[in-house]
Amino acid sequence: MSQDDRVSRPTFWLMVVPSVLLAALFLLAPGALTRRLGLRDPRSTTLARCLGVRQVAVLAAFVRRPASARLWMFVAEDVMDVALSLLLLRGRPPAHAARRAALVVAIGLTVADLLITVLARRSARRVRTRGAVRPRR
């Protein structure tokens, strides 16, 4: 793996730890999660398991892609989660605090992952250009 393909250790932990925790929640306790969100339909539990599998797939791909692609995968996944959270809120009583909280968490993670990705790319760009020879003016 070249220097350009590496992600800094803090960036790695900021992106991976929440994903591992979410994957564990979706895969190990999908029924408890969906009940907490007020979703009684058995299909909701199946959907939660599928989201856990998707989370694991993104984590597996994380170690196989160049750094820039890796970080953007997390942002794309978060955008999908915001859309899914909005669908869960549609047609249901908006008073259910757990569903609103899920939407707020999804939006918060999206913003955080986007910020981390942009900052990591800027940092990587600075590292690459540090050794470059600048033309004289």
PDB file of C-alpha atoms in Angstrom:
ATOM      1  CA  MET A   1       0.000   0.000   0.000  1.00  0.00           C
ATOM      2  CA  SER A   2       1.502   3.362  -1.010  1.00  0.00           C
ATOM      3  CA  GLN A   3       1.630   6.426   1.231  1.00  0.00           C
ATOM      4  CA  ASP A   4      -1.280   7.934  -0.733  1.00  0.00           C
ATOM      5  CA  ASP A   5      -3.456   4.921   0.073  1.00  0.00           C
ATOM      6  CA  ARG A   6      -3.074   5.239   3.829  1.00  0.00           C
ATOM      7  CA  VAL A   7      -5.598   6.785   6.139  1.00  0.00           C
ATOM      8  CA  SER A   8      -4.294   8.370   9.330  1.00  0.00           C
ATOM      9  CA  ARG A   9      -4.847   6.392  12.507  1.00  0.00           C
ATOM     10  CA  PRO A  10      -7.244   8.980  14.071  1.00  0.00           C
ATOM     11  CA  THR A  11      -9.254   9.143  10.839  1.00  0.00           C
ATOM     12  CA  PHE A  12      -9.389   5.357  10.715  1.00  0.00           C
ATOM     13  CA  TRP A  13     -10.751   5.124  14.260  1.00  0.00           C
ATOM     14  CA  LEU A  14     -13.236   7.981  13.784  1.00  0.00           C
ATOM     15  CA  MET A  15     -14.704   6.262  10.731  1.00  0.00           C
ATOM     16  CA  VAL A  16     -14.459   2.583  11.651  1.00  0.00           C
ATOM     17  CA  VAL A  17     -15.500   2.413  15.310  1.00  0.00           C
ATOM     18  CA  PRO A  18     -19.024   3.847  14.803  1.00  0.00           C
ATOM     19  CA  SER A  19     -19.494   1.538  11.804  1.00  0.00           C
ATOM     20  CA  VAL A  20     -18.474  -1.540  13.773  1.00  0.00           C
ATOM     21  CA  LEU A  21     -20.842  -0.579  16.592  1.00  0.00           C
ATOM     22  CA  LEU A  22     -23.722  -0.019  14.163  1.00  0.00           C
ATOM     23  CA  ALA A  23     -23.039  -3.310  12.389  1.00  0.00           C
ATOM     24  CA  ALA A  24     -23.070  -5.120  15.731  1.00  0.00           C
ATOM     25  CA  LEU A  25     -26.335  -3.448  16.730  1.00  0.00           C
ATOM     26  CA  PHE A  26     -28.027  -4.234  13.414  1.00  0.00           C
ATOM     27  CA  LEU A  27     -26.820  -7.833  13.326  1.00  0.00           C
ATOM     28  CA  LEU A  28     -27.007  -8.817  17.003  1.00  0.00           C
ATOM     29  CA  ALA A  29     -30.162  -7.003  18.143  1.00  0.00           C
ATOM     30  CA  PRO A  30     -32.297  -6.107  15.118  1.00  0.00           C
ATOM     31  CA  GLY A  31     -35.570  -6.872  16.917  1.00  0.00           C
ATOM     32  CA  ALA A  32     -34.741  -4.723  19.931  1.00  0.00           C
ATOM     33  CA  LEU A  33     -33.652  -1.900  17.635  1.00  0.00           C
ATOM     34  CA  THR A  34     -36.818  -1.943  15.528  1.00  0.00           C
ATOM     35  CA  ARG A  35     -39.064  -2.194  18.614  1.00  0.00           C
ATOM     36  CA  ARG A  36     -37.267   0.810  20.126  1.00  0.00           C
ATOM     37  CA  LEU A  37     -37.987   2.743  16.943  1.00  0.00           C
ATOM     38  CA  GLY A  38     -41.655   1.738  17.187  1.00  0.00           C
ATOM     39  CA  LEU A  39     -41.507  -0.432  14.068  1.00  0.00           C
ATOM     40  CA  ARG A  40     -43.588  -3.544  14.692  1.00  0.00           C
ATOM     41  CA  ASP A  41     -43.603  -4.976  11.171  1.00  0.00           C
ATOM     42  CA  PRO A  42     -41.409  -8.132  10.930  1.00  0.00           C
ATOM     43  CA  ARG A  43     -39.980  -6.736   7.681  1.00  0.00           C
ATOM     44  CA  SER A  44     -38.360  -3.981   9.743  1.00  0.00           C
ATOM     45  CA  THR A  45     -36.244  -6.563  11.557  1.00  0.00           C
ATOM     46  CA  THR A  46     -35.192  -8.059   8.217  1.00  0.00           C
ATOM     47  CA  LEU A  47     -34.308  -4.578   6.973  1.00  0.00           C
ATOM     48  CA  ALA A  48     -32.203  -3.975  10.098  1.00  0.00           C
ATOM     49  CA  ARG A  49     -30.288  -7.205   9.442  1.00  0.00           C
ATOM     50  CA  CYS A  50     -29.730  -6.152   5.813  1.00  0.00           C
ATOM     51  CA  LEU A  51     -28.367  -2.811   7.013  1.00  0.00           C
ATOM     52  CA  GLY A  52     -25.974  -4.705   9.263  1.00  0.00           C
ATOM     53  CA  VAL A  53     -24.768  -6.766   6.317  1.00  0.00           C
ATOM     54  CA  ARG A  54     -24.327  -3.570   4.285  1.00  0.00           C
ATOM     55  CA  GLN A  55     -22.320  -2.076   7.144  1.00  0.00           C
ATOM     56  CA  VAL A  56     -20.023  -5.116   7.198  1.00  0.00           C
ATOM     57  CA  ALA A  57     -19.635  -4.931   3.396  1.00  0.00           C
ATOM     58  CA  VAL A  58     -18.569  -1.276   3.603  1.00  0.00           C
ATOM     59  CA  LEU A  59     -16.090  -2.129   6.359  1.00  0.00           C
ATOM     60  CA  ALA A  60     -14.672  -4.983   4.266  1.00  0.00           C
ATOM     61  CA  ALA A  61     -14.357  -2.724   1.220  1.00  0.00           C
ATOM     62  CA  PHE A  62     -12.710  -0.075   3.404  1.00  0.00           C
ATOM     63  CA  VAL A  63      -9.513  -2.094   3.645  1.00  0.00           C
ATOM     64  CA  ARG A  64      -9.392  -2.789  -0.109  1.00  0.00           C
ATOM     65  CA  ARG A  65      -9.886   0.679  -1.616  1.00  0.00           C
ATOM     66  CA  PRO A  66      -7.661   3.757  -2.015  1.00  0.00           C
ATOM     67  CA  ALA A  67      -7.989   6.214   0.877  1.00  0.00           C
ATOM     68  CA  SER A  68     -10.150   8.764  -0.930  1.00  0.00           C
ATOM     69  CA  ALA A  69     -12.645   6.134  -2.092  1.00  0.00           C
ATOM     70  CA  ARG A  70     -12.756   4.576   1.362  1.00  0.00           C
ATOM     71  CA  LEU A  71     -13.761   7.748   3.111  1.00  0.00           C
ATOM     72  CA  TRP A  72     -16.381   8.701   0.530  1.00  0.00           C
ATOM     73  CA  MET A  73     -17.980   5.239   0.953  1.00  0.00           C
ATOM     74  CA  PHE A  74     -18.851   6.153   4.532  1.00  0.00           C
ATOM     75  CA  VAL A  75     -20.364   9.474   3.432  1.00  0.00           C
ATOM     76  CA  ALA A  76     -22.469   7.748   0.761  1.00  0.00           C
ATOM     77  CA  GLU A  77     -23.642   5.165   3.272  1.00  0.00           C
ATOM     78  CA  ASP A  78     -24.656   7.925   5.680  1.00  0.00           C
ATOM     79  CA  VAL A  79     -26.626   9.737   2.973  1.00  0.00           C
ATOM     80  CA  MET A  80     -28.540   6.487   2.359  1.00  0.00           C
ATOM     81  CA  ASP A  81     -29.232   6.246   6.099  1.00  0.00           C
ATOM     82  CA  VAL A  82     -30.655   9.787   6.179  1.00  0.00           C
ATOM     83  CA  ALA A  83     -32.945   8.920   3.264  1.00  0.00           C
ATOM     84  CA  LEU A  84     -34.048   5.726   5.002  1.00  0.00           C
ATOM     85  CA  SER A  85     -34.692   7.612   8.249  1.00  0.00           C
ATOM     86  CA  LEU A  86     -36.867  10.096   6.366  1.00  0.00           C
ATOM     87  CA  LEU A  87     -38.832   7.190   4.884  1.00  0.00           C
ATOM     88  CA  LEU A  88     -39.335   5.741   8.365  1.00  0.00           C
ATOM     89  CA  LEU A  89     -40.765   9.057   9.540  1.00  0.00           C
ATOM     90  CA  ARG A  90     -43.106   9.402   6.571  1.00  0.00           C
ATOM     91  CA  GLY A  91     -46.663   8.301   7.228  1.00  0.00           C
ATOM     92  CA  ARG A  92     -46.065   7.700  10.931  1.00  0.00           C
ATOM     93  CA  PRO A  93     -46.852   9.876  13.906  1.00  0.00           C
ATOM     94  CA  PRO A  94     -44.018  12.411  14.115  1.00  0.00           C
ATOM     95  CA  ALA A  95     -44.249  12.303  17.906  1.00  0.00           C
ATOM     96  CA  HIS A  96     -42.152   9.131  18.155  1.00  0.00           C
ATOM     97  CA  ALA A  97     -38.952  10.474  19.712  1.00  0.00           C
ATOM     98  CA  ALA A  98     -36.812   7.431  18.856  1.00  0.00           C
ATOM     99  CA  ARG A  99     -37.413   7.829  15.115  1.00  0.00           C
ATOM    100  CA  ARG A 100     -36.605  11.525  15.274  1.00  0.00           C
ATOM    101  CA  ALA A 101     -33.474  10.696  17.246  1.00  0.00           C
ATOM    102  CA  ALA A 102     -32.456   8.141  14.588  1.00  0.00           C
ATOM    103  CA  LEU A 103     -32.793  10.842  11.923  1.00  0.00           C
ATOM    104  CA  VAL A 104     -30.750  13.316  13.980  1.00  0.00           C
ATOM    105  CA  VAL A 105     -28.033  10.690  14.542  1.00  0.00           C
ATOM    106  CA  ALA A 106     -27.959   9.826  10.814  1.00  0.00           C
ATOM    107  CA  ILE A 107     -27.631  13.504   9.874  1.00  0.00           C
ATOM    108  CA  GLY A 108     -24.970  14.043  12.550  1.00  0.00           C
ATOM    109  CA  LEU A 109     -22.923  11.067  11.350  1.00  0.00           C
ATOM    110  CA  THR A 110     -23.227  12.258   7.752  1.00  0.00           C
ATOM    111  CA  VAL A 111     -21.950  15.727   8.628  1.00  0.00           C
ATOM    112  CA  ALA A 112     -19.142  14.287  10.780  1.00  0.00           C
ATOM    113  CA  ASP A 113     -18.051  11.792   8.106  1.00  0.00           C
ATOM    114  CA  LEU A 114     -18.176  14.484   5.420  1.00  0.00           C
ATOM    115  CA  LEU A 115     -16.058  16.824   7.553  1.00  0.00           C
ATOM    116  CA  ILE A 116     -13.546  14.070   8.390  1.00  0.00           C
ATOM    117  CA  THR A 117     -13.309  13.090   4.708  1.00  0.00           C
ATOM    118  CA  VAL A 118     -12.725  16.651   3.501  1.00  0.00           C
ATOM    119  CA  LEU A 119     -10.136  17.348   6.207  1.00  0.00           C
ATOM    120  CA  ALA A 120      -8.335  14.042   5.560  1.00  0.00           C
ATOM    121  CA  ARG A 121      -8.156  14.793   1.829  1.00  0.00           C
ATOM    122  CA  ARG A 122      -6.760  18.272   2.489  1.00  0.00           C
ATOM    123  CA  SER A 123      -4.196  16.850   4.887  1.00  0.00           C
ATOM    124  CA  ALA A 124      -3.156  14.169   2.380  1.00  0.00           C
ATOM    125  CA  ARG A 125      -2.831  16.797  -0.350  1.00  0.00           C
ATOM    126  CA  ARG A 126      -0.554  18.906   1.878  1.00  0.00           C
ATOM    127  CA  VAL A 127       1.627  15.883   2.656  1.00  0.00           C
ATOM    128  CA  ARG A 128       1.976  15.051  -1.059  1.00  0.00           C
ATOM    129  CA  THR A 129       2.893  18.621  -2.014  1.00  0.00           C
ATOM    130  CA  ARG A 130       5.379  19.159   0.828  1.00  0.00           C
ATOM    131  CA  GLY A 131       8.137  17.377  -1.047  1.00  0.00           C
ATOM    132  CA  ALA A 132       7.295  18.938  -4.396  1.00  0.00           C
ATOM    133  CA  VAL A 133       9.615  21.535  -5.896  1.00  0.00           C
ATOM    134  CA  ARG A 134       7.846  24.848  -6.330  1.00  0.00           C
ATOM    135  CA  PRO A 135       8.542  26.827  -9.496  1.00  0.00           C
ATOM    136  CA  ARG A 136      10.363  30.156  -9.090  1.00  0.00           C
ATOM    137  CA  ARG A 137       8.512  33.317  -9.955  1.00  0.00           C
TER     138      ARG A 137
END
